[in-house]
C-alpha cells in the first residue's frame, strides 16, 4: 500500500481505537431436574445438563460498539444436538451444542440508535405475557421454563422529546423451538398412532418488518405497533402414512399481520400495565392452512413494596374467525388465566420468587417457587419446585404429570 493511502488509514484506526473499552462476563452452570411421574411418551425421571455462556462488549468509540456471545451446552436427555458444530441461526429441532447466541454492532449518535446483527428484540410493557412481542421466538423444549432466542435483523430507533420510533427488519425467519415429539412436553392426543415422527419443517421465505411508536407523557407511557411477517409458533399438519402406519407431524409457520398497543400508567398505589395485539391471517397459499383471526390482551397491576415486587393480572383471548384447530401456541394457551408473580429480595445474596397461573375455571394450575442464594464470590445455588395440576382438556392440565424439582449451581465470571 502506498504511503499516501496508508497514512489516512492509520489515522482512522487511531481515532476508532482511542479510548476503546472491552468488557466480558459469563457463567458455567450445571443443573439437575427431577420428575416424580413418567409421561406416556417419556419414562425418564431425571435430566442433567450443563451450560457455558460467554458475552463480551467492545466499545471502539462513543458512537460505535460491538457486542455478542457464544453458548455451549449438553444434557442427558437428548434435548441438545450431540454433533458439536457451530450453529448460527437456531433453526434446528434440538438445542445446538455450540452456538452464536448474539452478535451485533450498535451505532449511537444523539437521538439515533441502530443495532445490526443477531440480537434480542423485545416489545411490550407487561411482565407476565407480551402479545405484541412478535420478534421474540423462544425455546419451548420445556414449555414452562422457556428462554428467548435472538434473531438476525436491523433495528433503528429515533427518539425526540419523549417520543420514539422503533423500526425493525429481519431478513431470515427464526422459529420458536417446540417440544420434541418423543418427550414429555409434547402433547400427543389420546389414541394417537404408536409411531409419531417429525416431518420436514416448512420455513417461510422473505423478510419480516415492523414499527413501534412509543410516547412518554406526563404520568403515562403508551405505544402502538404493527408487524408484518410470520408467526414464530407453528400450525401442525398431521400426515398419516398407511404403509408404515406412522403419523408424521409437519410444522408450518403462517404469514400474519398484527396490530398492537400497550400502556403503562403509574398510579398512587400501583402501576397499571396493559397490552393487546390483534392477529390477522395473511396467508395466500390455497393448499396451506390459514391461522385464526384473534386478539390477545393482558391487564396487569404492579407494585414495589420494600423488598417485594408484586405483579398480578389477567390474560384474555377473543377469537373472531376459527380456521385451523391444530397448533402449538403457549401464548394462547395461557389466556383466560389469572397470572401472578412475586419476587422477594431480603438481602443482596438471596432472592425468592413465586410465579403462578390459574385458569379462570380452575381446571389448570401452574406454580413455580424458586430460591437463589449466593454461596461465595462468583458461586450461586438456585433451587426450585414447579407444580402443575388440572384436567386433560386444559392447556396447563395436559402437563399435570410434568411437575418437577430443579437444582442449579452457577459459577459467574
PDB file of C-alpha atoms in Angstrom, residues 105-388:
ATOM      1  CA  UNK A 105     -22.998  -3.718  16.003  1.00  0.00           C
ATOM      2  CA  UNK A 106     -24.551  -0.690  17.719  1.00  0.00           C
ATOM      3  CA  UNK A 107     -24.318   2.815  16.294  1.00  0.00           C
ATOM      4  CA  UNK A 108     -25.450   5.682  18.517  1.00  0.00           C
ATOM      5  CA  UNK A 109     -25.418   9.404  17.881  1.00  0.00           C
ATOM      6  CA  UNK A 110     -27.688  11.918  19.549  1.00  0.00           C
ATOM      7  CA  UNK A 111     -31.290  10.802  19.099  1.00  0.00           C
ATOM      8  CA  UNK A 112     -30.383   7.953  16.710  1.00  0.00           C
ATOM      9  CA  UNK A 113     -29.528   4.320  17.568  1.00  0.00           C
ATOM     10  CA  UNK A 114     -29.074   1.409  15.169  1.00  0.00           C
ATOM     11  CA  UNK A 115     -28.461  -2.256  16.038  1.00  0.00           C
ATOM     12  CA  UNK A 116     -27.317  -4.573  13.240  1.00  0.00           C
ATOM     13  CA  UNK A 117     -26.800  -8.317  13.556  1.00  0.00           C
ATOM     14  CA  UNK A 118     -28.097 -11.201  15.663  1.00  0.00           C
ATOM     15  CA  UNK A 119     -29.905  -9.608  18.596  1.00  0.00           C
ATOM     16  CA  UNK A 120     -32.719  -9.915  21.134  1.00  0.00           C
ATOM     17  CA  UNK A 121     -35.696  -7.728  20.212  1.00  0.00           C
ATOM     18  CA  UNK A 122     -38.453  -7.198  22.773  1.00  0.00           C
ATOM     19  CA  UNK A 123     -41.607  -5.118  22.529  1.00  0.00           C
ATOM     20  CA  UNK A 124     -44.340  -4.542  25.085  1.00  0.00           C
ATOM     21  CA  UNK A 125     -44.562  -3.463  28.713  1.00  0.00           C
ATOM     22  CA  UNK A 126     -46.293  -6.283  30.583  1.00  0.00           C
ATOM     23  CA  UNK A 127     -44.221  -8.711  32.650  1.00  0.00           C
ATOM     24  CA  UNK A 128     -46.422 -11.805  32.627  1.00  0.00           C
ATOM     25  CA  UNK A 129     -47.370 -12.046  28.924  1.00  0.00           C
ATOM     26  CA  UNK A 130     -46.418  -9.954  25.869  1.00  0.00           C
ATOM     27  CA  UNK A 131     -48.883 -10.267  22.941  1.00  0.00           C
ATOM     28  CA  UNK A 132     -47.065  -7.533  20.934  1.00  0.00           C
ATOM     29  CA  UNK A 133     -43.640  -9.230  21.195  1.00  0.00           C
ATOM     30  CA  UNK A 134     -43.553 -10.638  17.638  1.00  0.00           C
ATOM     31  CA  UNK A 135     -39.778 -10.558  17.047  1.00  0.00           C
ATOM     32  CA  UNK A 136     -39.088 -12.760  20.094  1.00  0.00           C
ATOM     33  CA  UNK A 137     -39.082 -16.527  19.425  1.00  0.00           C
ATOM     34  CA  UNK A 138     -38.421 -18.772  22.419  1.00  0.00           C
ATOM     35  CA  UNK A 139     -37.051 -22.198  23.283  1.00  0.00           C
ATOM     36  CA  UNK A 140     -40.081 -24.221  24.448  1.00  0.00           C
ATOM     37  CA  UNK A 141     -38.410 -27.617  24.887  1.00  0.00           C
ATOM     38  CA  UNK A 142     -39.512 -27.098  28.487  1.00  0.00           C
ATOM     39  CA  UNK A 143     -42.773 -25.223  27.991  1.00  0.00           C
ATOM     40  CA  UNK A 144     -42.948 -23.603  31.440  1.00  0.00           C
ATOM     41  CA  UNK A 145     -39.259 -22.619  31.553  1.00  0.00           C
ATOM     42  CA  UNK A 146     -38.698 -21.080  28.132  1.00  0.00           C
ATOM     43  CA  UNK A 147     -35.709 -18.971  27.079  1.00  0.00           C
ATOM     44  CA  UNK A 148     -35.670 -16.199  24.410  1.00  0.00           C
ATOM     45  CA  UNK A 149     -33.820 -16.648  21.114  1.00  0.00           C
ATOM     46  CA  UNK A 150     -32.014 -13.931  19.194  1.00  0.00           C
ATOM     47  CA  UNK A 151     -32.856 -13.093  15.558  1.00  0.00           C
ATOM     48  CA  UNK A 152     -30.828 -11.691  12.667  1.00  0.00           C
ATOM     49  CA  UNK A 153     -32.006  -8.226  11.773  1.00  0.00           C
ATOM     50  CA  UNK A 154     -31.642  -4.465  11.700  1.00  0.00           C
ATOM     51  CA  UNK A 155     -33.233  -2.220  14.296  1.00  0.00           C
ATOM     52  CA  UNK A 156     -33.321   1.569  14.133  1.00  0.00           C
ATOM     53  CA  UNK A 157     -34.621   3.765  16.930  1.00  0.00           C
ATOM     54  CA  UNK A 158     -35.114   7.519  16.723  1.00  0.00           C
ATOM     55  CA  UNK A 159     -36.090   9.405  19.887  1.00  0.00           C
ATOM     56  CA  UNK A 160     -37.019  13.051  20.381  1.00  0.00           C
ATOM     57  CA  UNK A 161     -38.611  14.747  23.391  1.00  0.00           C
ATOM     58  CA  UNK A 162     -40.263  11.659  24.849  1.00  0.00           C
ATOM     59  CA  UNK A 163     -41.419  10.129  21.560  1.00  0.00           C
ATOM     60  CA  UNK A 164     -39.508   7.335  19.849  1.00  0.00           C
ATOM     61  CA  UNK A 165     -39.936   5.342  16.645  1.00  0.00           C
ATOM     62  CA  UNK A 166     -38.610   1.781  16.534  1.00  0.00           C
ATOM     63  CA  UNK A 167     -38.199   0.188  13.082  1.00  0.00           C
ATOM     64  CA  UNK A 168     -37.241  -3.495  12.707  1.00  0.00           C
ATOM     65  CA  UNK A 169     -36.418  -5.689   9.701  1.00  0.00           C
ATOM     66  CA  UNK A 170     -35.353  -9.337   9.836  1.00  0.00           C
ATOM     67  CA  UNK A 171     -34.263 -10.947   6.549  1.00  0.00           C
ATOM     68  CA  UNK A 172     -34.284 -14.544   7.853  1.00  0.00           C
ATOM     69  CA  UNK A 173     -37.035 -16.240   9.842  1.00  0.00           C
ATOM     70  CA  UNK A 174     -36.246 -17.749  13.262  1.00  0.00           C
ATOM     71  CA  UNK A 175     -38.926 -20.064  14.724  1.00  0.00           C
ATOM     72  CA  UNK A 176     -39.617 -20.891  18.318  1.00  0.00           C
ATOM     73  CA  UNK A 177     -38.266 -24.281  19.329  1.00  0.00           C
ATOM     74  CA  UNK A 178     -41.224 -26.540  20.199  1.00  0.00           C
ATOM     75  CA  UNK A 179     -41.214 -29.665  22.417  1.00  0.00           C
ATOM     76  CA  UNK A 180     -39.761 -32.862  20.999  1.00  0.00           C
ATOM     77  CA  UNK A 181     -42.338 -35.457  19.997  1.00  0.00           C
ATOM     78  CA  UNK A 182     -40.726 -38.280  21.974  1.00  0.00           C
ATOM     79  CA  UNK A 183     -40.556 -36.302  25.229  1.00  0.00           C
ATOM     80  CA  UNK A 184     -42.984 -35.343  27.980  1.00  0.00           C
ATOM     81  CA  UNK A 185     -43.581 -31.730  26.931  1.00  0.00           C
ATOM     82  CA  UNK A 186     -45.144 -32.790  23.596  1.00  0.00           C
ATOM     83  CA  UNK A 187     -48.935 -33.034  23.843  1.00  0.00           C
ATOM     84  CA  UNK A 188     -49.967 -36.105  21.865  1.00  0.00           C
ATOM     85  CA  UNK A 189     -53.735 -36.619  21.660  1.00  0.00           C
ATOM     86  CA  UNK A 190     -55.317 -39.755  23.184  1.00  0.00           C
ATOM     87  CA  UNK A 191     -55.392 -42.589  20.651  1.00  0.00           C
ATOM     88  CA  UNK A 192     -52.519 -41.163  18.608  1.00  0.00           C
ATOM     89  CA  UNK A 193     -50.647 -43.557  16.320  1.00  0.00           C
ATOM     90  CA  UNK A 194     -47.969 -45.554  18.196  1.00  0.00           C
ATOM     91  CA  UNK A 195     -45.319 -44.264  15.795  1.00  0.00           C
ATOM     92  CA  UNK A 196     -45.279 -40.450  15.674  1.00  0.00           C
ATOM     93  CA  UNK A 197     -42.384 -38.760  13.899  1.00  0.00           C
ATOM     94  CA  UNK A 198     -41.274 -35.324  12.778  1.00  0.00           C
ATOM     95  CA  UNK A 199     -41.789 -34.352   9.171  1.00  0.00           C
ATOM     96  CA  UNK A 200     -39.755 -31.671   7.438  1.00  0.00           C
ATOM     97  CA  UNK A 201     -40.202 -28.100   8.627  1.00  0.00           C
ATOM     98  CA  UNK A 202     -41.529 -25.632   6.054  1.00  0.00           C
ATOM     99  CA  UNK A 203     -39.565 -22.444   6.730  1.00  0.00           C
ATOM    100  CA  UNK A 204     -41.084 -19.337   5.155  1.00  0.00           C
ATOM    101  CA  UNK A 205     -39.003 -17.226   2.823  1.00  0.00           C
ATOM    102  CA  UNK A 206     -38.763 -13.468   2.738  1.00  0.00           C
ATOM    103  CA  UNK A 207     -38.245 -10.972   5.489  1.00  0.00           C
ATOM    104  CA  UNK A 208     -40.320  -9.579   8.331  1.00  0.00           C
ATOM    105  CA  UNK A 209     -40.710  -5.985   9.356  1.00  0.00           C
ATOM    106  CA  UNK A 210     -42.441  -3.934  11.990  1.00  0.00           C
ATOM    107  CA  UNK A 211     -42.719  -0.488  13.522  1.00  0.00           C
ATOM    108  CA  UNK A 212     -43.487   0.736  17.019  1.00  0.00           C
ATOM    109  CA  UNK A 213     -44.179   4.282  18.203  1.00  0.00           C
ATOM    110  CA  UNK A 214     -43.735   4.989  21.908  1.00  0.00           C
ATOM    111  CA  UNK A 215     -44.657   8.192  23.732  1.00  0.00           C
ATOM    112  CA  UNK A 216     -43.861   9.114  27.332  1.00  0.00           C
ATOM    113  CA  UNK A 217     -46.272  11.722  28.608  1.00  0.00           C
ATOM    114  CA  UNK A 218     -46.931  13.273  31.990  1.00  0.00           C
ATOM    115  CA  UNK A 219     -47.930  10.311  34.144  1.00  0.00           C
ATOM    116  CA  UNK A 220     -48.242   7.699  31.391  1.00  0.00           C
ATOM    117  CA  UNK A 221     -46.440   5.844  28.586  1.00  0.00           C
ATOM    118  CA  UNK A 222     -48.245   4.466  25.539  1.00  0.00           C
ATOM    119  CA  UNK A 223     -47.143   2.610  22.417  1.00  0.00           C
ATOM    120  CA  UNK A 224     -48.641   1.409  19.144  1.00  0.00           C
ATOM    121  CA  UNK A 225     -47.097  -1.191  16.834  1.00  0.00           C
ATOM    122  CA  UNK A 226     -47.614  -3.076  13.593  1.00  0.00           C
ATOM    123  CA  UNK A 227     -45.923  -6.296  12.477  1.00  0.00           C
ATOM    124  CA  UNK A 228     -45.886  -7.956   9.049  1.00  0.00           C
ATOM    125  CA  UNK A 229     -44.287 -11.389   8.872  1.00  0.00           C
ATOM    126  CA  UNK A 230     -44.750 -14.926  10.159  1.00  0.00           C
ATOM    127  CA  UNK A 231     -45.910 -16.418  13.421  1.00  0.00           C
ATOM    128  CA  UNK A 232     -42.873 -17.947  15.140  1.00  0.00           C
ATOM    129  CA  UNK A 233     -45.248 -20.540  16.680  1.00  0.00           C
ATOM    130  CA  UNK A 234     -46.400 -23.182  14.160  1.00  0.00           C
ATOM    131  CA  UNK A 235     -49.554 -24.701  12.838  1.00  0.00           C
ATOM    132  CA  UNK A 236     -49.229 -28.505  12.912  1.00  0.00           C
ATOM    133  CA  UNK A 237     -50.123 -30.551   9.843  1.00  0.00           C
ATOM    134  CA  UNK A 238     -50.612 -34.315  10.517  1.00  0.00           C
ATOM    135  CA  UNK A 239     -49.686 -36.641   7.657  1.00  0.00           C
ATOM    136  CA  UNK A 240     -50.511 -40.375   8.066  1.00  0.00           C
ATOM    137  CA  UNK A 241     -48.542 -42.988   6.132  1.00  0.00           C
ATOM    138  CA  UNK A 242     -50.814 -46.052   5.692  1.00  0.00           C
ATOM    139  CA  UNK A 243     -47.907 -48.255   4.647  1.00  0.00           C
ATOM    140  CA  UNK A 244     -45.700 -47.693   7.697  1.00  0.00           C
ATOM    141  CA  UNK A 245     -48.657 -46.833   9.965  1.00  0.00           C
ATOM    142  CA  UNK A 246     -46.661 -43.806  11.094  1.00  0.00           C
ATOM    143  CA  UNK A 247     -48.036 -40.351  11.808  1.00  0.00           C
ATOM    144  CA  UNK A 248     -45.800 -37.503  10.644  1.00  0.00           C
ATOM    145  CA  UNK A 249     -46.162 -34.003  12.088  1.00  0.00           C
ATOM    146  CA  UNK A 250     -45.190 -31.110   9.850  1.00  0.00           C
ATOM    147  CA  UNK A 251     -44.624 -27.578  11.162  1.00  0.00           C
ATOM    148  CA  UNK A 252     -45.955 -24.674   9.103  1.00  0.00           C
ATOM    149  CA  UNK A 253     -45.431 -21.011  10.026  1.00  0.00           C
ATOM    150  CA  UNK A 254     -48.307 -18.928   8.616  1.00  0.00           C
ATOM    151  CA  UNK A 255     -47.994 -15.378   7.408  1.00  0.00           C
ATOM    152  CA  UNK A 256     -49.698 -12.901   9.732  1.00  0.00           C
ATOM    153  CA  UNK A 257     -50.138  -9.213  10.401  1.00  0.00           C
ATOM    154  CA  UNK A 258     -50.578  -7.853  13.907  1.00  0.00           C
ATOM    155  CA  UNK A 259     -51.625  -4.508  15.304  1.00  0.00           C
ATOM    156  CA  UNK A 260     -50.692  -3.849  18.913  1.00  0.00           C
ATOM    157  CA  UNK A 261     -50.993  -1.311  21.691  1.00  0.00           C
ATOM    158  CA  UNK A 262     -49.532  -1.190  25.200  1.00  0.00           C
ATOM    159  CA  UNK A 263     -49.541   1.302  28.027  1.00  0.00           C
ATOM    160  CA  UNK A 264     -48.103   1.869  31.490  1.00  0.00           C
ATOM    161  CA  UNK A 265     -49.753   4.268  33.939  1.00  0.00           C
ATOM    162  CA  UNK A 266     -48.145   4.839  37.362  1.00  0.00           C
ATOM    163  CA  UNK A 267     -50.835   5.438  39.968  1.00  0.00           C
ATOM    164  CA  UNK A 268     -50.581   6.294  43.653  1.00  0.00           C
ATOM    165  CA  UNK A 269     -50.884   2.677  44.870  1.00  0.00           C
ATOM    166  CA  UNK A 270     -49.700   0.600  41.899  1.00  0.00           C
ATOM    167  CA  UNK A 271     -48.690   0.779  38.259  1.00  0.00           C
ATOM    168  CA  UNK A 272     -51.217  -0.317  35.656  1.00  0.00           C
ATOM    169  CA  UNK A 273     -49.796  -2.074  32.601  1.00  0.00           C
ATOM    170  CA  UNK A 274     -51.925  -3.256  29.710  1.00  0.00           C
ATOM    171  CA  UNK A 275     -51.113  -4.763  26.348  1.00  0.00           C
ATOM    172  CA  UNK A 276     -53.142  -6.107  23.410  1.00  0.00           C
ATOM    173  CA  UNK A 277     -52.486  -7.409  19.887  1.00  0.00           C
ATOM    174  CA  UNK A 278     -54.846  -8.241  17.011  1.00  0.00           C
ATOM    175  CA  UNK A 279     -53.694 -11.172  14.813  1.00  0.00           C
ATOM    176  CA  UNK A 280     -54.887 -11.382  11.215  1.00  0.00           C
ATOM    177  CA  UNK A 281     -54.048 -14.124   8.719  1.00  0.00           C
ATOM    178  CA  UNK A 282     -52.130 -13.016   5.615  1.00  0.00           C
ATOM    179  CA  UNK A 283     -51.575 -16.496   4.182  1.00  0.00           C
ATOM    180  CA  UNK A 284     -52.315 -16.562   0.442  1.00  0.00           C
ATOM    181  CA  UNK A 285     -51.372 -20.144  -0.443  1.00  0.00           C
ATOM    182  CA  UNK A 286     -54.502 -22.154  -1.308  1.00  0.00           C
ATOM    183  CA  UNK A 287     -53.052 -25.505  -0.237  1.00  0.00           C
ATOM    184  CA  UNK A 288     -51.774 -24.371   3.154  1.00  0.00           C
ATOM    185  CA  UNK A 289     -53.832 -23.769   6.328  1.00  0.00           C
ATOM    186  CA  UNK A 290     -54.662 -20.260   7.432  1.00  0.00           C
ATOM    187  CA  UNK A 291     -54.268 -19.182  11.023  1.00  0.00           C
ATOM    188  CA  UNK A 292     -57.144 -17.876  13.129  1.00  0.00           C
ATOM    189  CA  UNK A 293     -58.076 -14.244  13.465  1.00  0.00           C
ATOM    190  CA  UNK A 294     -58.000 -13.352  17.136  1.00  0.00           C
ATOM    191  CA  UNK A 295     -56.929 -10.862  19.800  1.00  0.00           C
ATOM    192  CA  UNK A 296     -54.709 -11.445  22.821  1.00  0.00           C
ATOM    193  CA  UNK A 297     -54.700  -8.985  25.687  1.00  0.00           C
ATOM    194  CA  UNK A 298     -53.381  -8.681  29.220  1.00  0.00           C
ATOM    195  CA  UNK A 299     -54.044  -6.248  32.082  1.00  0.00           C
ATOM    196  CA  UNK A 300     -51.587  -6.163  34.969  1.00  0.00           C
ATOM    197  CA  UNK A 301     -51.126  -4.369  38.284  1.00  0.00           C
ATOM    198  CA  UNK A 302     -47.607  -3.979  39.658  1.00  0.00           C
ATOM    199  CA  UNK A 303     -46.227  -2.606  42.903  1.00  0.00           C
ATOM    200  CA  UNK A 304     -42.885  -2.380  44.696  1.00  0.00           C
ATOM    201  CA  UNK A 305     -43.204  -2.776  48.495  1.00  0.00           C
ATOM    202  CA  UNK A 306     -39.851  -2.549  50.232  1.00  0.00           C
ATOM    203  CA  UNK A 307     -38.020  -5.744  49.165  1.00  0.00           C
ATOM    204  CA  UNK A 308     -41.104  -7.113  47.385  1.00  0.00           C
ATOM    205  CA  UNK A 309     -42.021  -6.725  43.720  1.00  0.00           C
ATOM    206  CA  UNK A 310     -45.548  -7.977  43.062  1.00  0.00           C
ATOM    207  CA  UNK A 311     -47.362  -8.222  39.717  1.00  0.00           C
ATOM    208  CA  UNK A 312     -50.775  -9.758  39.030  1.00  0.00           C
ATOM    209  CA  UNK A 313     -53.123  -9.654  36.078  1.00  0.00           C
ATOM    210  CA  UNK A 314     -55.414 -11.412  33.664  1.00  0.00           C
ATOM    211  CA  UNK A 315     -54.730 -12.625  30.122  1.00  0.00           C
ATOM    212  CA  UNK A 316     -57.634 -12.961  27.698  1.00  0.00           C
ATOM    213  CA  UNK A 317     -58.341 -14.061  24.141  1.00  0.00           C
ATOM    214  CA  UNK A 318     -61.109 -13.133  21.703  1.00  0.00           C
ATOM    215  CA  UNK A 319     -61.447 -15.323  18.583  1.00  0.00           C
ATOM    216  CA  UNK A 320     -63.077 -13.694  15.555  1.00  0.00           C
ATOM    217  CA  UNK A 321     -62.506 -16.430  12.958  1.00  0.00           C
ATOM    218  CA  UNK A 322     -61.548 -20.008  13.911  1.00  0.00           C
ATOM    219  CA  UNK A 323     -59.844 -21.546  10.868  1.00  0.00           C
ATOM    220  CA  UNK A 324     -57.361 -24.207  11.958  1.00  0.00           C
ATOM    221  CA  UNK A 325     -57.531 -26.087  15.268  1.00  0.00           C
ATOM    222  CA  UNK A 326     -54.113 -27.812  15.428  1.00  0.00           C
ATOM    223  CA  UNK A 327     -51.323 -25.520  16.574  1.00  0.00           C
ATOM    224  CA  UNK A 328     -48.645 -25.096  19.225  1.00  0.00           C
ATOM    225  CA  UNK A 329     -49.038 -21.735  20.943  1.00  0.00           C
ATOM    226  CA  UNK A 330     -48.276 -21.350  24.675  1.00  0.00           C
ATOM    227  CA  UNK A 331     -49.250 -17.671  24.431  1.00  0.00           C
ATOM    228  CA  UNK A 332     -52.817 -18.596  23.532  1.00  0.00           C
ATOM    229  CA  UNK A 333     -52.682 -21.489  25.987  1.00  0.00           C
ATOM    230  CA  UNK A 334     -52.118 -19.052  28.848  1.00  0.00           C
ATOM    231  CA  UNK A 335     -55.209 -16.956  28.112  1.00  0.00           C
ATOM    232  CA  UNK A 336     -58.394 -17.000  30.202  1.00  0.00           C
ATOM    233  CA  UNK A 337     -55.930 -17.194  33.060  1.00  0.00           C
ATOM    234  CA  UNK A 338     -55.059 -15.223  36.190  1.00  0.00           C
ATOM    235  CA  UNK A 339     -51.296 -14.654  36.227  1.00  0.00           C
ATOM    236  CA  UNK A 340     -49.212 -13.503  39.180  1.00  0.00           C
ATOM    237  CA  UNK A 341     -45.558 -13.073  40.066  1.00  0.00           C
ATOM    238  CA  UNK A 342     -43.808 -12.044  43.267  1.00  0.00           C
ATOM    239  CA  UNK A 343     -40.084 -11.520  43.895  1.00  0.00           C
ATOM    240  CA  UNK A 344     -38.630 -11.013  47.379  1.00  0.00           C
ATOM    241  CA  UNK A 345     -35.062  -9.801  47.881  1.00  0.00           C
ATOM    242  CA  UNK A 346     -34.403  -9.875  51.644  1.00  0.00           C
ATOM    243  CA  UNK A 347     -30.698  -9.152  51.205  1.00  0.00           C
ATOM    244  CA  UNK A 348     -28.098  -8.962  48.468  1.00  0.00           C
ATOM    245  CA  UNK A 349     -27.088 -12.682  48.470  1.00  0.00           C
ATOM    246  CA  UNK A 350     -30.635 -14.124  48.453  1.00  0.00           C
ATOM    247  CA  UNK A 351     -33.869 -13.880  46.497  1.00  0.00           C
ATOM    248  CA  UNK A 352     -37.156 -15.765  46.408  1.00  0.00           C
ATOM    249  CA  UNK A 353     -39.640 -15.735  43.538  1.00  0.00           C
ATOM    250  CA  UNK A 354     -43.101 -17.192  43.072  1.00  0.00           C
ATOM    251  CA  UNK A 355     -44.883 -17.381  39.731  1.00  0.00           C
ATOM    252  CA  UNK A 356     -48.345 -18.833  39.195  1.00  0.00           C
ATOM    253  CA  UNK A 357     -51.022 -19.175  36.519  1.00  0.00           C
ATOM    254  CA  UNK A 358     -54.570 -20.238  37.414  1.00  0.00           C
ATOM    255  CA  UNK A 359     -57.204 -20.935  34.776  1.00  0.00           C
ATOM    256  CA  UNK A 360     -60.359 -18.919  35.409  1.00  0.00           C
ATOM    257  CA  UNK A 361     -62.423 -22.141  35.622  1.00  0.00           C
ATOM    258  CA  UNK A 362     -59.854 -23.760  37.928  1.00  0.00           C
ATOM    259  CA  UNK A 363     -59.137 -26.624  35.509  1.00  0.00           C
ATOM    260  CA  UNK A 364     -55.427 -25.830  35.177  1.00  0.00           C
ATOM    261  CA  UNK A 365     -52.853 -24.504  37.656  1.00  0.00           C
ATOM    262  CA  UNK A 366     -49.131 -23.891  37.300  1.00  0.00           C
ATOM    263  CA  UNK A 367     -46.902 -22.619  40.135  1.00  0.00           C
ATOM    264  CA  UNK A 368     -43.137 -22.221  40.446  1.00  0.00           C
ATOM    265  CA  UNK A 369     -41.264 -21.374  43.646  1.00  0.00           C
ATOM    266  CA  UNK A 370     -37.555 -20.581  43.271  1.00  0.00           C
ATOM    267  CA  UNK A 371     -34.863 -19.735  45.810  1.00  0.00           C
ATOM    268  CA  UNK A 372     -31.476 -18.291  44.869  1.00  0.00           C
ATOM    269  CA  UNK A 373     -28.516 -17.902  47.223  1.00  0.00           C
ATOM    270  CA  UNK A 374     -25.028 -16.522  46.691  1.00  0.00           C
ATOM    271  CA  UNK A 375     -22.751 -19.094  48.356  1.00  0.00           C
ATOM    272  CA  UNK A 376     -19.426 -17.351  47.824  1.00  0.00           C
ATOM    273  CA  UNK A 377     -17.815 -14.943  45.413  1.00  0.00           C
ATOM    274  CA  UNK A 378     -18.930 -15.986  41.906  1.00  0.00           C
ATOM    275  CA  UNK A 379     -20.888 -19.051  43.139  1.00  0.00           C
ATOM    276  CA  UNK A 380     -24.697 -19.225  43.294  1.00  0.00           C
ATOM    277  CA  UNK A 381     -27.124 -22.023  44.199  1.00  0.00           C
ATOM    278  CA  UNK A 382     -30.615 -21.992  42.639  1.00  0.00           C
ATOM    279  CA  UNK A 383     -33.353 -24.409  43.661  1.00  0.00           C
ATOM    280  CA  UNK A 384     -36.944 -24.588  42.546  1.00  0.00           C
ATOM    281  CA  UNK A 385     -40.177 -26.577  42.634  1.00  0.00           C
ATOM    282  CA  UNK A 386     -42.801 -26.465  39.865  1.00  0.00           C
ATOM    283  CA  UNK A 387     -46.274 -27.920  40.441  1.00  0.00           C
ATOM    284  CA  UNK A 388     -48.759 -28.411  37.581  1.00  0.00           C
TER     285      UNK A 388
END
